[in-house]
Amino acid sequence: MITSALLLQYDCGSQYFIRVNHMYIGAVSKRTGLSVKAIRLYEDMGLIRVPLRQGNYRVYTETDVEVLQLIKEAKQLGVTLNRLKGVIRYRDGDVDWDRIHCFLLDVRQQLMAEHALLEQKIKRVELCLRSMDSCPQTA
């Protein structure tokens, strides 16, 4: 279930509204494709901030969802949770996206190096296959 709260603030006598969307853990699970158990594990590991509570319920923000999606993507790329734990940091309550950006550049560089190694291995296999094709077949 998604809930939204409207906060009323005053600025020199004039009023304006700020809309803040909050989600419960079930909605976050559906949006991210992560299990509730995984989300709680990431909280316990410090990968996402401990969410605020609304009564007995954890209340997540859009930023929490973005970090969880990042974690999911990084895991699919082979990044370990322990490595992510060293990357995802909060500064004054906000995610340090600059740090994450640098990390993603590093991941891209590593994947490119792995790709180059795979290309070399493929060329070696193709060379072996070509040399086998020129050999007489024996029955």
mmCIF file of C-alpha atoms in Angstrom:
data_model
loop_
_atom_site.group_PDB
_atom_site.id
_atom_site.type_symbol
_atom_site.label_atom_id
_atom_site.label_comp_id
_atom_site.label_asym_id
_atom_site.label_seq_id
_atom_site.Cartn_x
_atom_site.Cartn_y
_atom_site.Cartn_z
ATOM 1 C CA MET A 1 0.000 0.000 0.000
ATOM 2 C CA ILE A 2 1.310 3.413 -0.888
ATOM 3 C CA THR A 3 0.452 6.264 1.401
ATOM 4 C CA SER A 4 1.201 9.903 0.876
ATOM 5 C CA ALA A 5 1.462 12.691 3.369
ATOM 6 C CA LEU A 6 0.985 16.367 2.763
ATOM 7 C CA LEU A 7 3.074 18.647 4.903
ATOM 8 C CA LEU A 8 1.906 22.185 5.458
ATOM 9 C CA GLN A 9 4.665 24.769 5.872
ATOM 10 C CA TYR A 10 4.570 28.537 6.229
ATOM 11 C CA ASP A 11 6.936 30.967 4.605
ATOM 12 C CA CYS A 12 6.520 34.597 5.677
ATOM 13 C CA GLY A 13 2.786 34.217 6.077
ATOM 14 C CA SER A 14 2.191 32.422 2.783
ATOM 15 C CA GLN A 15 1.498 28.739 2.810
ATOM 16 C CA TYR A 16 2.545 26.008 0.418
ATOM 17 C CA PHE A 17 2.305 22.255 0.309
ATOM 18 C CA ILE A 18 5.036 19.669 -0.168
ATOM 19 C CA ARG A 19 3.975 16.211 -1.260
ATOM 20 C CA VAL A 20 6.021 13.348 0.149
ATOM 21 C CA ASN A 21 5.317 9.778 -0.980
ATOM 22 C CA HIS A 22 5.895 6.994 1.498
ATOM 23 C CA MET A 23 5.605 3.255 0.937
ATOM 24 C CA TYR A 24 5.257 0.280 3.185
ATOM 25 C CA ILE A 25 7.645 -2.636 2.809
ATOM 26 C CA GLY A 26 5.209 -4.695 0.711
ATOM 27 C CA ALA A 27 4.947 -1.945 -1.903
ATOM 28 C CA VAL A 28 8.728 -1.535 -1.907
ATOM 29 C CA SER A 29 9.097 -5.279 -2.393
ATOM 30 C CA LYS A 30 6.767 -5.202 -5.398
ATOM 31 C CA ARG A 31 8.501 -2.174 -6.951
ATOM 32 C CA THR A 32 11.997 -3.572 -6.567
ATOM 33 C CA GLY A 33 11.364 -7.281 -7.022
ATOM 34 C CA LEU A 34 13.203 -7.909 -3.757
ATOM 35 C CA SER A 35 11.755 -10.037 -1.002
ATOM 36 C CA VAL A 36 10.738 -8.446 2.294
ATOM 37 C CA LYS A 37 13.411 -10.629 3.923
ATOM 38 C CA ALA A 38 16.101 -9.231 1.589
ATOM 39 C CA ILE A 39 15.030 -5.642 2.265
ATOM 40 C CA ARG A 40 15.267 -6.238 6.011
ATOM 41 C CA LEU A 41 18.695 -7.857 5.549
ATOM 42 C CA TYR A 42 19.909 -4.774 3.668
ATOM 43 C CA GLU A 43 18.634 -2.616 6.519
ATOM 44 C CA ASP A 44 20.445 -4.783 9.079
ATOM 45 C CA MET A 45 23.668 -4.575 7.030
ATOM 46 C CA GLY A 46 23.410 -0.788 6.851
ATOM 47 C CA LEU A 47 23.023 -0.741 3.060
ATOM 48 C CA ILE A 48 19.859 1.326 3.383
ATOM 49 C CA ARG A 49 18.981 3.648 6.216
ATOM 50 C CA VAL A 50 16.685 2.427 8.948
ATOM 51 C CA PRO A 51 13.274 3.589 7.753
ATOM 52 C CA LEU A 52 11.011 5.796 9.764
ATOM 53 C CA ARG A 53 8.009 4.152 11.352
ATOM 54 C CA GLN A 54 4.365 4.950 11.053
ATOM 55 C CA GLY A 55 2.900 3.046 13.961
ATOM 56 C CA ASN A 56 4.244 -0.493 13.685
ATOM 57 C CA TYR A 57 5.030 -0.156 9.989
ATOM 58 C CA ARG A 58 8.307 0.731 8.303
ATOM 59 C CA VAL A 59 7.845 3.643 5.914
ATOM 60 C CA TYR A 60 10.175 3.893 2.922
ATOM 61 C CA THR A 61 10.942 6.802 0.615
ATOM 62 C CA GLU A 62 11.655 6.979 -3.092
ATOM 63 C CA THR A 63 15.363 7.276 -2.251
ATOM 64 C CA ASP A 64 15.180 3.972 -0.367
ATOM 65 C CA VAL A 65 13.670 2.363 -3.464
ATOM 66 C CA GLU A 66 16.448 3.813 -5.654
ATOM 67 C CA VAL A 67 19.158 2.433 -3.358
ATOM 68 C CA LEU A 68 17.456 -0.972 -3.255
ATOM 69 C CA GLN A 69 17.290 -1.027 -7.060
ATOM 70 C CA LEU A 70 20.981 -0.146 -7.156
ATOM 71 C CA ILE A 71 21.755 -3.029 -4.793
ATOM 72 C CA LYS A 72 19.739 -5.434 -6.947
ATOM 73 C CA GLU A 73 21.486 -4.313 -10.149
ATOM 74 C CA ALA A 74 24.925 -4.448 -8.558
ATOM 75 C CA LYS A 75 24.301 -7.979 -7.294
ATOM 76 C CA GLN A 76 23.284 -9.033 -10.816
ATOM 77 C CA LEU A 77 26.626 -7.659 -12.017
ATOM 78 C CA GLY A 78 28.453 -9.823 -9.486
ATOM 79 C CA VAL A 79 29.124 -7.177 -6.838
ATOM 80 C CA THR A 80 29.059 -8.616 -3.317
ATOM 81 C CA LEU A 81 27.005 -7.135 -0.509
ATOM 82 C CA ASN A 82 30.175 -6.594 1.521
ATOM 83 C CA ARG A 83 31.654 -4.544 -1.305
ATOM 84 C CA LEU A 84 28.438 -2.528 -1.555
ATOM 85 C CA LYS A 85 28.548 -1.945 2.180
ATOM 86 C CA GLY A 86 31.808 -0.090 1.677
ATOM 87 C CA VAL A 87 30.282 2.047 -1.071
ATOM 88 C CA ILE A 88 26.783 3.066 0.002
ATOM 89 C CA ARG A 89 27.168 5.903 2.466
ATOM 90 C CA TYR A 90 24.840 8.514 3.851
ATOM 91 C CA ARG A 91 25.966 12.093 4.386
ATOM 92 C CA ASP A 92 23.694 14.248 6.524
ATOM 93 C CA GLY A 93 20.888 11.748 5.951
ATOM 94 C CA ASP A 94 21.239 11.783 2.151
ATOM 95 C CA VAL A 95 22.781 9.122 -0.058
ATOM 96 C CA ASP A 96 26.282 9.999 -1.246
ATOM 97 C CA TRP A 97 25.492 9.557 -4.960
ATOM 98 C CA ASP A 98 28.904 10.932 -5.982
ATOM 99 C CA ARG A 99 30.569 8.031 -4.203
ATOM 100 C CA ILE A 100 28.190 5.576 -5.884
ATOM 101 C CA HIS A 101 28.885 7.179 -9.262
ATOM 102 C CA CYS A 102 32.626 6.607 -8.813
ATOM 103 C CA PHE A 103 31.950 3.033 -7.764
ATOM 104 C CA LEU A 104 29.854 2.404 -10.881
ATOM 105 C CA LEU A 105 32.644 3.792 -13.065
ATOM 106 C CA ASP A 106 34.973 1.286 -11.405
ATOM 107 C CA VAL A 107 32.499 -1.566 -11.979
ATOM 108 C CA ARG A 108 32.229 -0.580 -15.644
ATOM 109 C CA GLN A 109 36.023 -0.591 -15.979
ATOM 110 C CA GLN A 110 36.234 -4.050 -14.406
ATOM 111 C CA LEU A 111 33.509 -5.392 -16.698
ATOM 112 C CA MET A 112 35.296 -3.971 -19.729
ATOM 113 C CA ALA A 113 38.516 -5.700 -18.652
ATOM 114 C CA GLU A 114 36.630 -8.982 -18.177
ATOM 115 C CA HIS A 115 35.070 -8.508 -21.613
ATOM 116 C CA ALA A 116 38.514 -8.032 -23.189
ATOM 117 C CA LEU A 117 39.757 -11.234 -21.528
ATOM 118 C CA LEU A 118 36.730 -13.142 -22.795
ATOM 119 C CA GLU A 119 37.363 -11.840 -26.318
ATOM 120 C CA GLN A 120 40.953 -13.136 -26.132
ATOM 121 C CA LYS A 121 39.747 -16.546 -24.943
ATOM 122 C CA ILE A 122 37.186 -16.719 -27.743
ATOM 123 C CA LYS A 123 39.892 -15.948 -30.303
ATOM 124 C CA ARG A 124 42.061 -18.759 -28.888
ATOM 125 C CA VAL A 125 39.164 -21.217 -29.115
ATOM 126 C CA GLU A 126 38.442 -20.113 -32.688
ATOM 127 C CA LEU A 127 42.115 -20.637 -33.569
ATOM 128 C CA CYS A 128 41.978 -24.150 -32.125
ATOM 129 C CA LEU A 129 38.789 -24.869 -34.057
ATOM 130 C CA ARG A 130 40.321 -23.639 -37.332
ATOM 131 C CA SER A 131 43.392 -25.807 -36.833
ATOM 132 C CA MET A 132 41.150 -28.809 -36.115
ATOM 133 C CA ASP A 133 39.139 -28.157 -39.289
ATOM 134 C CA SER A 134 42.286 -28.518 -41.377
ATOM 135 C CA CYS A 135 43.146 -31.905 -39.818
ATOM 136 C CA PRO A 136 42.069 -35.052 -41.685
ATOM 137 C CA GLN A 137 39.113 -36.769 -40.059
ATOM 138 C CA THR A 138 39.804 -40.331 -38.962
ATOM 139 C CA ALA A 139 37.098 -42.870 -38.411
#
